[in-house]
PDB file of C-alpha atoms in Angstrom:
ATOM      1  CA  ALA E   1      18.656 -25.230   3.010  1.00 47.00           C
ATOM      2  CA  ALA E   2      22.299 -24.689   3.784  1.00 54.00           C
ATOM      3  CA  ASP E   3      23.362 -22.342   6.608  1.00 60.00           C
ATOM      4  CA  LEU E   4      24.385 -18.879   5.428  1.00 63.00           C
ATOM      5  CA  PRO E   5      27.252 -17.158   7.010  1.00 65.00           C
ATOM      6  CA  SER E   6      24.656 -14.266   7.879  1.00 69.00           C
ATOM      7  CA  ASP E   7      22.588 -16.854   9.878  1.00 80.00           C
ATOM      8  CA  PRO E   8      24.409 -16.512  13.319  1.00 85.00           C
ATOM      9  CA  ALA E   9      24.425 -12.748  12.971  1.00 84.00           C
ATOM     10  CA  ARG E  10      20.521 -12.724  12.438  1.00 85.00           C
ATOM     11  CA  GLY E  11      20.203 -14.886  15.582  1.00 88.00           C
ATOM     12  CA  ALA E  12      22.325 -12.554  17.346  1.00 90.00           C
ATOM     13  CA  ALA E  13      20.188  -9.701  15.976  1.00 89.00           C
ATOM     14  CA  LEU E  14      16.958 -11.372  17.013  1.00 90.00           C
ATOM     15  CA  VAL E  15      18.322 -12.119  20.721  1.00 94.00           C
ATOM     16  CA  ALA E  16      19.361  -8.580  20.980  1.00 93.00           C
ATOM     17  CA  MET E  17      15.863  -7.301  19.759  1.00 91.00           C
ATOM     18  CA  ALA E  18      14.270  -9.714  22.231  1.00 94.00           C
ATOM     19  CA  LEU E  19      16.237  -8.523  25.230  1.00 94.00           C
ATOM     20  CA  TYR E  20      15.722  -4.855  24.236  1.00 92.00           C
ATOM     21  CA  HIS E  21      11.976  -5.332  24.151  1.00 91.00           C
ATOM     22  CA  LEU E  22      12.196  -7.244  27.498  1.00 95.00           C
ATOM     23  CA  THR E  23      14.012  -4.268  29.111  1.00 94.00           C
ATOM     24  CA  TRP E  24      11.527  -1.749  27.540  1.00 90.00           C
ATOM     25  CA  ASP E  25       8.628  -3.859  28.657  1.00 92.00           C
ATOM     26  CA  LEU E  26       9.971  -4.271  32.255  1.00 94.00           C
ATOM     27  CA  GLY E  27      10.447  -0.444  32.533  1.00 92.00           C
ATOM     28  CA  PHE E  28       7.003   0.217  31.056  1.00 90.00           C
ATOM     29  CA  LEU E  29       5.253  -1.994  33.517  1.00 92.00           C
ATOM     30  CA  ARG E  30       7.456  -0.142  36.234  1.00 92.00           C
ATOM     31  CA  LEU E  31       9.099  -3.353  37.448  1.00 93.00           C
ATOM     32  CA  THR E  32      12.489  -1.897  37.225  1.00 89.00           C
ATOM     33  CA  PRO E  33      13.392   1.404  38.978  1.00 87.00           C
ATOM     34  CA  GLU E  34      13.900   2.986  35.497  1.00 89.00           C
ATOM     35  CA  ASN E  35      12.873   2.146  32.070  1.00 89.00           C
ATOM     36  CA  TYR E  36      16.686   1.455  30.992  1.00 90.00           C
ATOM     37  CA  ALA E  37      15.613   1.319  27.348  1.00 89.00           C
ATOM     38  CA  LEU E  38      14.847   4.992  27.220  1.00 89.00           C
ATOM     39  CA  THR E  39      18.201   6.115  28.772  1.00 89.00           C
ATOM     40  CA  GLY E  40      21.058   7.165  26.476  1.00 89.00           C
ATOM     41  CA  GLY E  41      22.655   3.644  26.510  1.00 89.00           C
ATOM     42  CA  GLY E  42      19.202   2.022  25.870  1.00 90.00           C
ATOM     43  CA  ARG E  43      18.749   4.447  22.766  1.00 89.00           C
ATOM     44  CA  ALA E  44      22.219   3.541  21.561  1.00 90.00           C
ATOM     45  CA  ALA E  45      21.521  -0.031  21.730  1.00 91.00           C
ATOM     46  CA  ALA E  46      18.260   0.320  20.068  1.00 90.00           C
ATOM     47  CA  HIS E  47      20.065   2.084  17.243  1.00 89.00           C
ATOM     48  CA  ALA E  48      22.751  -0.642  17.163  1.00 90.00           C
ATOM     49  CA  ILE E  49      20.331  -3.379  16.844  1.00 91.00           C
ATOM     50  CA  ALA E  50      18.101  -1.529  14.296  1.00 89.00           C
ATOM     51  CA  GLY E  51      21.176  -0.864  12.286  1.00 87.00           C
ATOM     52  CA  SER E  52      22.435  -4.457  12.443  1.00 88.00           C
ATOM     53  CA  PHE E  53      18.696  -5.640  11.034  1.00 85.00           C
ATOM     54  CA  LEU E  54      18.925  -3.223   8.325  1.00 84.00           C
ATOM     55  CA  LEU E  55      22.540  -4.214   7.330  1.00 85.00           C
ATOM     56  CA  LEU E  56      21.523  -7.775   7.410  1.00 86.00           C
ATOM     57  CA  VAL E  57      18.383  -6.855   5.259  1.00 84.00           C
ATOM     58  CA  GLY E  58      20.831  -5.620   2.650  1.00 81.00           C
ATOM     59  CA  VAL E  59      23.036  -8.796   2.772  1.00 81.00           C
ATOM     60  CA  GLY E  60      19.694 -10.919   2.460  1.00 82.00           C
ATOM     61  CA  VAL E  61      18.345  -8.906  -0.670  1.00 83.00           C
ATOM     62  CA  VAL E  62      21.571  -9.430  -2.411  1.00 78.00           C
ATOM     63  CA  LEU E  63      21.937 -13.258  -1.458  1.00 80.00           C
ATOM     64  CA  MET E  64      18.017 -13.505  -2.709  1.00 81.00           C
ATOM     65  CA  ASN E  65      18.685 -11.580  -5.827  1.00 78.00           C
ATOM     66  CA  GLY E  66      22.368 -11.722  -6.813  1.00 70.00           C
ATOM     67  CA  ALA E  67      21.967 -13.541  -9.831  1.00 72.00           C
ATOM     68  CA  GLY E  68      18.802 -11.520 -10.924  1.00 75.00           C
ATOM     69  CA  ILE E  69      15.787 -10.165  -9.167  1.00 82.00           C
ATOM     70  CA  HIS E  70      13.448 -12.868  -8.236  1.00 85.00           C
ATOM     71  CA  TRP E  71      10.173 -10.786  -8.460  1.00 88.00           C
ATOM     72  CA  ARG E  72       7.505 -13.472  -7.239  1.00 92.00           C
ATOM     73  CA  ALA E  73       9.878 -14.322  -3.782  1.00 89.00           C
ATOM     74  CA  THR E  74      10.691 -10.587  -3.565  1.00 89.00           C
ATOM     75  CA  LEU E  75       7.099  -9.598  -3.824  1.00 92.00           C
ATOM     76  CA  GLN E  76       6.125 -12.457  -1.324  1.00 94.00           C
ATOM     77  CA  ARG E  77       8.679 -11.130   1.073  1.00 92.00           C
ATOM     78  CA  LEU E  78       7.688  -7.511   0.882  1.00 93.00           C
ATOM     79  CA  LEU E  79       4.172  -8.460   1.295  1.00 95.00           C
ATOM     80  CA  ARG E  80       4.863 -10.489   4.524  1.00 96.00           C
ATOM     81  CA  ILE E  81       6.900  -7.461   5.833  1.00 94.00           C
ATOM     82  CA  GLY E  82       4.558  -4.767   4.805  1.00 95.00           C
ATOM     83  CA  THR E  83       1.803  -6.960   6.575  1.00 97.00           C
ATOM     84  CA  GLY E  84       3.560  -7.286   9.660  1.00 96.00           C
ATOM     85  CA  ALA E  85       4.492  -3.493   9.579  1.00 95.00           C
ATOM     86  CA  LEU E  86       0.575  -2.574   9.164  1.00 96.00           C
ATOM     87  CA  LEU E  87      -0.178  -5.009  11.946  1.00 97.00           C
ATOM     88  CA  VAL E  88       2.327  -3.359  14.259  1.00 95.00           C
ATOM     89  CA  THR E  89       0.813   0.208  13.313  1.00 95.00           C
ATOM     90  CA  ALA E  90      -2.648  -0.667  13.858  1.00 97.00           C
ATOM     91  CA  GLY E  91      -1.885  -2.791  17.236  1.00 96.00           C
ATOM     92  CA  THR E  92       0.104   0.151  18.579  1.00 93.00           C
ATOM     93  CA  TYR E  93      -2.642   2.494  17.563  1.00 96.00           C
ATOM     94  CA  LEU E  94      -5.337   0.663  19.368  1.00 97.00           C
ATOM     95  CA  ALA E  95      -3.066   0.236  22.425  1.00 93.00           C
ATOM     96  CA  PHE E  96      -1.218   3.560  22.460  1.00 90.00           C
ATOM     97  CA  PRO E  97      -3.121   6.153  20.098  1.00 92.00           C
ATOM     98  CA  GLU E  98      -0.983   9.033  21.504  1.00 93.00           C
ATOM     99  CA  THR E  99       2.346   7.366  20.559  1.00 89.00           C
ATOM    100  CA  TYR E 100       1.731   4.609  18.007  1.00 91.00           C
ATOM    101  CA  VAL E 101       4.339   3.170  15.635  1.00 91.00           C
ATOM    102  CA  PHE E 102       3.813   5.329  12.321  1.00 91.00           C
ATOM    103  CA  PHE E 103       7.103   4.073  10.752  1.00 90.00           C
ATOM    104  CA  GLY E 104       8.994   1.532  12.511  1.00 89.00           C
ATOM    105  CA  ILE E 105      11.663  -0.966  11.916  1.00 89.00           C
ATOM    106  CA  LEU E 106       9.422  -3.118   9.676  1.00 91.00           C
ATOM    107  CA  HIS E 107       8.424  -0.239   7.726  1.00 92.00           C
ATOM    108  CA  GLN E 108      12.000   0.970   7.233  1.00 90.00           C
ATOM    109  CA  ILE E 109      13.081  -2.840   6.305  1.00 90.00           C
ATOM    110  CA  ALA E 110      10.367  -2.737   3.749  1.00 91.00           C
ATOM    111  CA  VAL E 111      11.366   0.607   2.203  1.00 89.00           C
ATOM    112  CA  GLY E 112      15.010  -0.415   2.586  1.00 85.00           C
ATOM    113  CA  SER E 113      14.367  -3.683   0.737  1.00 86.00           C
ATOM    114  CA  LEU E 114      12.810  -1.954  -2.209  1.00 85.00           C
ATOM    115  CA  ILE E 115      15.738   0.676  -2.316  1.00 82.00           C
ATOM    116  CA  GLY E 116      18.136  -2.002  -2.030  1.00 79.00           C
ATOM    117  CA  LEU E 117      16.869  -3.450  -5.130  1.00 79.00           C
ATOM    118  CA  ALA E 118      18.424  -0.928  -7.191  1.00 77.00           C
ATOM    119  CA  PHE E 119      21.906  -1.854  -5.632  1.00 73.00           C
ATOM    120  CA  VAL E 120      21.546  -5.578  -6.202  1.00 74.00           C
ATOM    121  CA  PHE E 121      23.752  -5.646  -8.926  1.00 65.00           C
ATOM    122  CA  GLU E 122      26.336  -3.139  -7.703  1.00 62.00           C
ATOM    123  CA  ALA E 123      28.915  -4.339  -5.264  1.00 52.00           C
ATOM    124  CA  LEU E 124      27.720  -5.784  -2.054  1.00 52.00           C
ATOM    125  CA  ILE E 125      29.743  -3.246   0.213  1.00 53.00           C
ATOM    126  CA  ALA E 126      28.690  -0.121  -1.764  1.00 59.00           C
ATOM    127  CA  GLY E 127      25.189  -1.033  -2.034  1.00 57.00           C
ATOM    128  CA  ASN E 128      24.816  -2.041   1.869  1.00 58.00           C
ATOM    129  CA  LEU E 129      26.740   1.177   2.776  1.00 62.00           C
ATOM    130  CA  THR E 130      24.521   3.281   0.644  1.00 63.00           C
ATOM    131  CA  CYS E 131      21.106   1.896   2.009  1.00 64.00           C
ATOM    132  CA  GLY E 132      22.752   1.743   5.738  1.00 65.00           C
ATOM    133  CA  PHE E 133      23.616   5.309   5.509  1.00 65.00           C
ATOM    134  CA  PHE E 134      20.173   6.574   4.302  1.00 66.00           C
ATOM    135  CA  SER E 135      18.503   4.344   6.748  1.00 67.00           C
ATOM    136  CA  LEU E 136      20.600   5.177   9.620  1.00 64.00           C
ATOM    137  CA  ALA E 137      20.379   9.274   8.482  1.00 65.00           C
ATOM    138  CA  PHE E 138      16.605   8.859   8.525  1.00 64.00           C
ATOM    139  CA  ASN E 139      16.574   6.943  11.769  1.00 65.00           C
ATOM    140  CA  PHE E 140      18.648   9.895  13.257  1.00 61.00           C
ATOM    141  CA  ILE E 141      16.184  12.426  11.912  1.00 61.00           C
ATOM    142  CA  LYS E 142      13.164  10.611  13.392  1.00 60.00           C
ATOM    143  CA  CYS E 143      14.762  10.043  16.784  1.00 57.00           C
ATOM    144  CA  ALA E 144      15.676  13.747  17.030  1.00 51.00           C
ATOM    145  CA  HIS E 145      12.207  14.609  16.297  1.00 49.00           C
ATOM    146  CA  VAL E 146      10.961  12.154  18.990  1.00 50.00           C
ATOM    147  CA  CYS E 147      13.408  13.451  21.443  1.00 48.00           C
ATOM    148  CA  LEU E 148      12.220  17.114  20.659  1.00 47.00           C
ATOM    149  CA  LEU E 149       8.576  16.035  20.981  1.00 48.00           C
ATOM    150  CA  THR E 150       9.333  14.188  24.457  1.00 47.00           C
ATOM    151  CA  CYS E 151      11.260  16.946  25.869  1.00 48.00           C
ATOM    152  CA  GLY E 152       8.574  19.415  24.922  1.00 46.00           C
ATOM    153  CA  ARG E 153      10.769  21.380  22.561  1.00 46.00           C
ATOM    154  CA  GLY E 154       8.679  20.303  19.312  1.00 44.00           C
TER     155      GLY E 154
END
């Protein structure tokens, strides 16, 4: 398959995600003086990384379905992403039942991909901006709720 212009961006997003999770793991295991992933800068990085994934998902949906929705490939992709999301939920529930991942980035990618299908035939920028706005707004609301709960105000 030909390299797409979004391939380097996807690679950078994957590296950024791996580094963020490494930072979180080192903090969780108390191998660093502080869990830097939970600081303001760490949270900002997490949002930027998640936002880049969501933007790239929108680009991917348009590239995959720009000439018409390819239902079989789209459903297979959603099945893989949805299965991954369910495995993350189940795994984190087993490991951390009090703070498991109920709705994480894979869940959001699956939902955003479905919403994005409605915008496939719209202009690339308008569709991505709309999906990105709603995804970021949801992410902000979710994070504000988590912050309130962890600060004991929820």
